[in-house]
mmCIF file of C-alpha atoms in Angstrom:
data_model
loop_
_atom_site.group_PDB
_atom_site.id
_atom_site.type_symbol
_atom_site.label_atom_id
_atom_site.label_comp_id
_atom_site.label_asym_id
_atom_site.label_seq_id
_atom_site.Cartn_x
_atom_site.Cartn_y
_atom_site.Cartn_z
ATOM 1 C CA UNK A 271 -17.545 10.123 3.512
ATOM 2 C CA UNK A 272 -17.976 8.416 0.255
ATOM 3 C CA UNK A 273 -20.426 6.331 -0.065
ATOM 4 C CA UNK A 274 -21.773 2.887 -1.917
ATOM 5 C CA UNK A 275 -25.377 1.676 -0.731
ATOM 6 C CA UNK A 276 -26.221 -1.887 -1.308
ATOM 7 C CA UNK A 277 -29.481 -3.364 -1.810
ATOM 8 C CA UNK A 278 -30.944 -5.745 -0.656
ATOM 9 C CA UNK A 279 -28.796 -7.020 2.910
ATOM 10 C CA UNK A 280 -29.992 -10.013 2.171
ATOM 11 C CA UNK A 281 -31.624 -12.579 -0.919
ATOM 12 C CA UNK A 282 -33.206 -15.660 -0.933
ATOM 13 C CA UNK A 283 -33.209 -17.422 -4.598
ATOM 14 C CA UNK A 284 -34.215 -20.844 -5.701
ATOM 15 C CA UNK A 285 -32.201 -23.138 -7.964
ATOM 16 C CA UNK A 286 -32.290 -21.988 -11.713
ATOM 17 C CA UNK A 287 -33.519 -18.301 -10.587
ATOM 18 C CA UNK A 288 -31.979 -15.267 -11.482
ATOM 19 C CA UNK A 289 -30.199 -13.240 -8.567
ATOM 20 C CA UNK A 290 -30.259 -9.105 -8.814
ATOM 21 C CA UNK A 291 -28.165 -7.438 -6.314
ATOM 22 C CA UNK A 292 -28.203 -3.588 -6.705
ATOM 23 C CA UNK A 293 -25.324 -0.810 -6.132
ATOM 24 C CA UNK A 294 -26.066 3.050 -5.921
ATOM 25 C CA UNK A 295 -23.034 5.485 -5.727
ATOM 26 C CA UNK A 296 -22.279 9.163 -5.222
ATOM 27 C CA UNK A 297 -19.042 10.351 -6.249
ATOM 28 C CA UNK A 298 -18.768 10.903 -9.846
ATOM 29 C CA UNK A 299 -14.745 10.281 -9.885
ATOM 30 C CA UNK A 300 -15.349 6.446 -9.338
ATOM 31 C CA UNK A 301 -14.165 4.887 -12.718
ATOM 32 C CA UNK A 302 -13.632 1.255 -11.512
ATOM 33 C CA UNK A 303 -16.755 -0.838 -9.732
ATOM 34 C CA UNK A 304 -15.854 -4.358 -8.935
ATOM 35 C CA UNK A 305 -17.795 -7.048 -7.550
ATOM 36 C CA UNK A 306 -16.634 -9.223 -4.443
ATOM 37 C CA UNK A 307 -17.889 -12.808 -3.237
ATOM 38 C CA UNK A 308 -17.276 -13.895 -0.111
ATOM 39 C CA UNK A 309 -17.997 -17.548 1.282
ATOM 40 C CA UNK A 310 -18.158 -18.411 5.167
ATOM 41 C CA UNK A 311 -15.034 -18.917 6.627
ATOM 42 C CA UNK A 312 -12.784 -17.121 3.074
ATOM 43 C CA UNK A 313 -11.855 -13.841 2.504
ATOM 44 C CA UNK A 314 -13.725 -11.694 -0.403
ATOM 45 C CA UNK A 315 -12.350 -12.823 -3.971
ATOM 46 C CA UNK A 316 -12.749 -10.775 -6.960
ATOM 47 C CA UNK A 317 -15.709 -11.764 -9.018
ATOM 48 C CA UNK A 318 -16.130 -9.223 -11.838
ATOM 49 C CA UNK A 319 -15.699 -5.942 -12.503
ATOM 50 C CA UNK A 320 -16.867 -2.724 -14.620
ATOM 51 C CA UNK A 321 -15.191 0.507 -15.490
ATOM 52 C CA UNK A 322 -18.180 3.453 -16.607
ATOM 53 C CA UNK A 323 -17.136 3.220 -19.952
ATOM 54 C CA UNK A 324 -19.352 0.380 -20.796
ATOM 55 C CA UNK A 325 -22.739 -0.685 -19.993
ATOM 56 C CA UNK A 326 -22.385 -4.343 -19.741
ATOM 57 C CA UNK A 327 -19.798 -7.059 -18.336
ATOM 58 C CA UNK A 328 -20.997 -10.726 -19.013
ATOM 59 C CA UNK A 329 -18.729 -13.368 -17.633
ATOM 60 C CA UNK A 330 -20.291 -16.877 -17.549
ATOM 61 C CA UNK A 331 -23.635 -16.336 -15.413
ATOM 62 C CA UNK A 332 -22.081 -12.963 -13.929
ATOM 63 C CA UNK A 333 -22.961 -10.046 -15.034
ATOM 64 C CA UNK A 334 -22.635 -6.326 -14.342
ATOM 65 C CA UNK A 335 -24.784 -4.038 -15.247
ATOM 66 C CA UNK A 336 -23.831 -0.175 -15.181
ATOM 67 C CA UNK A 337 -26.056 2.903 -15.394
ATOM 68 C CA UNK A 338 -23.762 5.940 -15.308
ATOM 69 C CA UNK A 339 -26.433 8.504 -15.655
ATOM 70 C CA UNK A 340 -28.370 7.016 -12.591
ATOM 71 C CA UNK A 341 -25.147 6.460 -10.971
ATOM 72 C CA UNK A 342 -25.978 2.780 -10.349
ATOM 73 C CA UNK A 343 -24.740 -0.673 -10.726
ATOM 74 C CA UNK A 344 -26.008 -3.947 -10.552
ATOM 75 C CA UNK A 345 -25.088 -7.611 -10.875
ATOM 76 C CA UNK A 346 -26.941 -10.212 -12.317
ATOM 77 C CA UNK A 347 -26.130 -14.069 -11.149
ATOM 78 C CA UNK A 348 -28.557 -15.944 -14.274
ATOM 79 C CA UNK A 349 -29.114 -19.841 -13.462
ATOM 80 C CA UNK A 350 -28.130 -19.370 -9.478
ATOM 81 C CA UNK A 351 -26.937 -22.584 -8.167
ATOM 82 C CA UNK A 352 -26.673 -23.718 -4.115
ATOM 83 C CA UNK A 353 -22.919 -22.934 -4.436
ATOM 84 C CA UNK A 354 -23.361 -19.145 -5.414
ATOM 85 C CA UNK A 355 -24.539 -19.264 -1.401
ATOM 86 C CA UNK A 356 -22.239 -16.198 -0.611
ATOM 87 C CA UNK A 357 -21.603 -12.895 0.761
ATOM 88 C CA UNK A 358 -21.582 -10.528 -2.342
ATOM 89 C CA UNK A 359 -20.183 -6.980 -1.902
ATOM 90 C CA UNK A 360 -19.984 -4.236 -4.381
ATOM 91 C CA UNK A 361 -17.610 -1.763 -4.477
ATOM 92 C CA UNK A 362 -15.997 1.634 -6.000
ATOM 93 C CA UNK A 363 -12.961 3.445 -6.475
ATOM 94 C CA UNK A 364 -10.876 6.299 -8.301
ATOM 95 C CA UNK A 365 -7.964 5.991 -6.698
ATOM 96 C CA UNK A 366 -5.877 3.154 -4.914
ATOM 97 C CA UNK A 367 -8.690 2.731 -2.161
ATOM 98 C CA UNK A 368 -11.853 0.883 -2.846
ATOM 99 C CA UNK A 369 -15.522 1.718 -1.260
ATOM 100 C CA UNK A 370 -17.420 -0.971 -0.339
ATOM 101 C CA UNK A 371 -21.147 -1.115 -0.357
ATOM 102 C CA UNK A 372 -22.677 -3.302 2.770
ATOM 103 C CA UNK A 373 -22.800 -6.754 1.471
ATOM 104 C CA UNK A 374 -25.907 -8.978 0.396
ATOM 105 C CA UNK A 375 -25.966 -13.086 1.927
ATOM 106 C CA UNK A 376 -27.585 -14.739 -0.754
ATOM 107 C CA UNK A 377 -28.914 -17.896 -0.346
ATOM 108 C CA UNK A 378 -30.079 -20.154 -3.555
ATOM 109 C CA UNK A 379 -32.366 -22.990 -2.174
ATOM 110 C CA UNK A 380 -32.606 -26.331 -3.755
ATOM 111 C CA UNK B 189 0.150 -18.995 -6.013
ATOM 112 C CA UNK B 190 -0.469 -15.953 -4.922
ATOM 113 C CA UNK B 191 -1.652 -14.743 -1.373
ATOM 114 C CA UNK B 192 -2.007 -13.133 1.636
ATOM 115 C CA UNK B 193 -1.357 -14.429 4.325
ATOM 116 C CA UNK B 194 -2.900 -13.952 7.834
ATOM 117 C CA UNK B 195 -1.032 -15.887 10.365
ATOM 118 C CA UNK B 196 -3.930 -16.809 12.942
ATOM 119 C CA UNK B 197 -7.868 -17.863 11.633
ATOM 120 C CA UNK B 198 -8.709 -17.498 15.385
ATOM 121 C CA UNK B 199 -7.658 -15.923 18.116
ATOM 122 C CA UNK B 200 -9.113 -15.578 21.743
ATOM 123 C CA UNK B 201 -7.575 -12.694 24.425
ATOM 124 C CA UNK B 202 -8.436 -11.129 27.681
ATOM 125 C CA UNK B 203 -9.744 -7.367 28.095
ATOM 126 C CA UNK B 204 -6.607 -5.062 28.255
ATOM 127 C CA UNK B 205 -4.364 -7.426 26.222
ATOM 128 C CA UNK B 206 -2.120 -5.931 23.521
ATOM 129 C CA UNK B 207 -2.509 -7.756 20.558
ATOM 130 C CA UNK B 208 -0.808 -8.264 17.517
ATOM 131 C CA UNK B 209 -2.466 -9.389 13.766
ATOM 132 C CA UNK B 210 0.321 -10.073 11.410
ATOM 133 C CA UNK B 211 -0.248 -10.241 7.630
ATOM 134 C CA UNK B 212 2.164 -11.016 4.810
ATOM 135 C CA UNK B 213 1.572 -10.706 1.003
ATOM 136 C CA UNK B 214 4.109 -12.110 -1.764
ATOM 137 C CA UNK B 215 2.877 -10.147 -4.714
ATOM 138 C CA UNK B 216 5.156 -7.241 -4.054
ATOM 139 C CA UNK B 217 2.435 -5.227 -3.612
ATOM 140 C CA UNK B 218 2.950 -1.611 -2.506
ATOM 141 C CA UNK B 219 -0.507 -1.188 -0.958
ATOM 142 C CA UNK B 220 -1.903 -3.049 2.134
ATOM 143 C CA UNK B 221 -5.022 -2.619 4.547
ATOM 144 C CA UNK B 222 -6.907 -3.520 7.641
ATOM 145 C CA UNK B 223 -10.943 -3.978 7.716
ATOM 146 C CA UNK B 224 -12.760 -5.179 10.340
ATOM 147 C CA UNK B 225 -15.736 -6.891 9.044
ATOM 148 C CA UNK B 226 -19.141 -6.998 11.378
ATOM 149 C CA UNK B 227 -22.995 -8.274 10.461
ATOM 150 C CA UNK B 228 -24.304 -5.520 9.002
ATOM 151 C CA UNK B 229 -22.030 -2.958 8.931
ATOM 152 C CA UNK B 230 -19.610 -4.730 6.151
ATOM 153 C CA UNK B 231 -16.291 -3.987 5.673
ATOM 154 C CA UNK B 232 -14.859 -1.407 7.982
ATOM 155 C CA UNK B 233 -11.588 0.169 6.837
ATOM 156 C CA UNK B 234 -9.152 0.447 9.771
ATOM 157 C CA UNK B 235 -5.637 1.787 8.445
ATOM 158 C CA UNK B 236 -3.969 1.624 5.190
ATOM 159 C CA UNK B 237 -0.202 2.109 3.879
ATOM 160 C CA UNK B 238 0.701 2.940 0.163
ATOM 161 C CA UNK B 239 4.676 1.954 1.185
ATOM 162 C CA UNK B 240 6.938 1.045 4.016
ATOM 163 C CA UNK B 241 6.735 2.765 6.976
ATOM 164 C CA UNK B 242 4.043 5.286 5.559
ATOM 165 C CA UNK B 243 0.445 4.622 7.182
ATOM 166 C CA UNK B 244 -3.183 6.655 6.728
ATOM 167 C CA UNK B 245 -5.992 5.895 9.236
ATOM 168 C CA UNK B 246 -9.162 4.850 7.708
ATOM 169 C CA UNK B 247 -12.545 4.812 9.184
ATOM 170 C CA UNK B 248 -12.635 3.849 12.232
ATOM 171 C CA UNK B 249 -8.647 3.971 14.003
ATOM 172 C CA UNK B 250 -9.492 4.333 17.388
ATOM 173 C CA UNK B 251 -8.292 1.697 19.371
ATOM 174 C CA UNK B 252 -5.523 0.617 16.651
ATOM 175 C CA UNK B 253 -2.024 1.078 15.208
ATOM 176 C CA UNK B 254 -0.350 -0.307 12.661
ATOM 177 C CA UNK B 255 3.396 -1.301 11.726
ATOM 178 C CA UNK B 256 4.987 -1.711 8.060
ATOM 179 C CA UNK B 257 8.699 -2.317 8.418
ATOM 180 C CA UNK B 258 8.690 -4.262 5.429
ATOM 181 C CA UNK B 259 6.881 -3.953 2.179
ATOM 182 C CA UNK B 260 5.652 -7.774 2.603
ATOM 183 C CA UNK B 261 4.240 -6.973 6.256
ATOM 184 C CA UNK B 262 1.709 -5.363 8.178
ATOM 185 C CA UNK B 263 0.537 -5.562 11.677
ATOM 186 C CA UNK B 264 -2.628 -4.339 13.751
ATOM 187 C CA UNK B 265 -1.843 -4.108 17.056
ATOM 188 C CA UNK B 266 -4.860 -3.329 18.921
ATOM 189 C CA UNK B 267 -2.784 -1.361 22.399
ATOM 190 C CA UNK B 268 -5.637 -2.409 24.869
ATOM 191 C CA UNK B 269 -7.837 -4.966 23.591
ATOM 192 C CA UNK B 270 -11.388 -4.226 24.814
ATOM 193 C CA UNK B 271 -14.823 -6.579 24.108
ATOM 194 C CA UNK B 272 -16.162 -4.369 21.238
ATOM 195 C CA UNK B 273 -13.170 -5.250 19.284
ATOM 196 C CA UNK B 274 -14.514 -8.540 18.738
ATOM 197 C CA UNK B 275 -14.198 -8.988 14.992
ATOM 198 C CA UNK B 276 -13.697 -10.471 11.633
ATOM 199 C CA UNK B 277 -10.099 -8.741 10.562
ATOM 200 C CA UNK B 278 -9.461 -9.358 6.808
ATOM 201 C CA UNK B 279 -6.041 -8.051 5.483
ATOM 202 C CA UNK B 280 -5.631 -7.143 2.055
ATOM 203 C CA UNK B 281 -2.849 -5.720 -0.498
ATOM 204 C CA UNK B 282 -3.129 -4.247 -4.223
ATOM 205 C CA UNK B 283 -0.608 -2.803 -6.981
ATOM 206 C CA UNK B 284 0.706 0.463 -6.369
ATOM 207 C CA UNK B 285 -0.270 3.637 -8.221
ATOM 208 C CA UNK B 286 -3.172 6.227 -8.137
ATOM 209 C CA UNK B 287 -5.453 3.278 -10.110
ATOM 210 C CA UNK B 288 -3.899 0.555 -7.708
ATOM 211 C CA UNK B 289 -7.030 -0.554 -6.784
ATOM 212 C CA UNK B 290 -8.211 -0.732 -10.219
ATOM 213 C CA UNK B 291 -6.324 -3.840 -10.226
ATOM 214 C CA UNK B 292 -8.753 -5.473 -7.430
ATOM 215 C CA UNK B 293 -7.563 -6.104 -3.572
ATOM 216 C CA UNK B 294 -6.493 -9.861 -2.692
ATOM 217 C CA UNK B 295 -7.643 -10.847 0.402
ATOM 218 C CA UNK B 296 -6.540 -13.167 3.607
ATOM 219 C CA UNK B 297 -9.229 -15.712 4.596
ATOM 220 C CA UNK B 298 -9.171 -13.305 7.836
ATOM 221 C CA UNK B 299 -8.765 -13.564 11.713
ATOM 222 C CA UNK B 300 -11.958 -13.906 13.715
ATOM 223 C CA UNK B 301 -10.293 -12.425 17.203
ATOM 224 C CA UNK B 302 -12.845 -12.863 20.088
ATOM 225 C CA UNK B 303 -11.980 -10.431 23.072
ATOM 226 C CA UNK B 304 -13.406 -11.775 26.433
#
């Protein structure tokens, strides 16, 4: 089974801090890594995503950082407010069916 | 706007019920899917289909079936509901194609079905 391990399950940030949630992956085929965010009650919404042909996605205080070498992804949430409180999943694909890693709560404290 | 619809945020049945999710997308997507999310164990794929009436178990099928009579539908049935089936069910669709998902899933705001 194809695999996407998220770390860590679960973040606690305060106001203004800078959130890291990390992505490793296995199967070299994976060409498109997006980023989900999920708040209580919603269903996950697209955030941002990568493809391995860059190292770097910035968009607004999100951003994805990609490793191909190491086979690892990562995103970046600069400034985290109290409403980036989420869910945040990462996941992978090469095909038409997307991998998801585990999910990280994060939790940004006033 | 564009969605997917689940038709029921919550949903309480008895042991042994058959039960029926029903989901309905209008992006004319070809691709839809079931997860069942859990604490801890994330999302869960259940069964996928890439068109009408074609369907591919996922991770964990036991327990399920599914139904696509029409590209805009699909239904979980769970035969014989049973306590561990307690769940988050999220629904989602994306374009068609071998990079499909390339184009990101959309996803229902979910059924939390409690089986008692």
């Amino acid at each position: 089974q194809q695999q996407v391990k998220q770390s860590p399950q679960s973040l606690i940030v305060q106001k203004g801090g800078i959130s890291i949630i990390n992505c490793a992956y296995e199967n070299t085929a994976f060409d498109y890594f997006p980023w989900y965010q999920q708040f209580p009650g919603k269903g996950p919404a697209l955030l941002i995503a990568i493809r391995p042909d860059v190292s770097e996605k910035k968009e607004g205080r999100f951003t994805i950082s990609f490793n191909k070498s190491a086979k690892q992804f990562s995103l970046h949430i600069m400034d985290s407010q109290p409403g980036d409180s989420a869910t945040y999943f990462c996941a992978a694909t090469g095909s038409y069916q997307l991998t998801f890693g585990k999910g990280t709560k994060l939790s940004v404290i006033p | 706007d564009v969605k997917v619809t689940q038709s029921s945020r919550y949903l309480v049945k008895r042991t042994g019920e058959k039960v029926f999710l029903e989901c309905v997308q209008d992006m004319d997507h070809e691709n839809m899917f079931w997860y069942r999310q859990d604490p801890g164990l994330g999302l869960r794929l259940i069964y996928f289909s890439y068109d009408v009436k074609m369907k591919e178990k996922g991770d964990i099928p036991e327990g399920y079936s599914v139904s696509r009579e029409k590209k805009e539908r699909f239904s979980l049935i769970l035969e014989s509901a049973s306590t561990n089936q307690t769940s988050m069910y999220l629904c989602a669709s994306s374009l068609s194609g071998g990079q499909g998902a390339s184009y990101g899933y959309t996803f229902g705001s979910g059924t939390r079905l409690t089986v008692v």
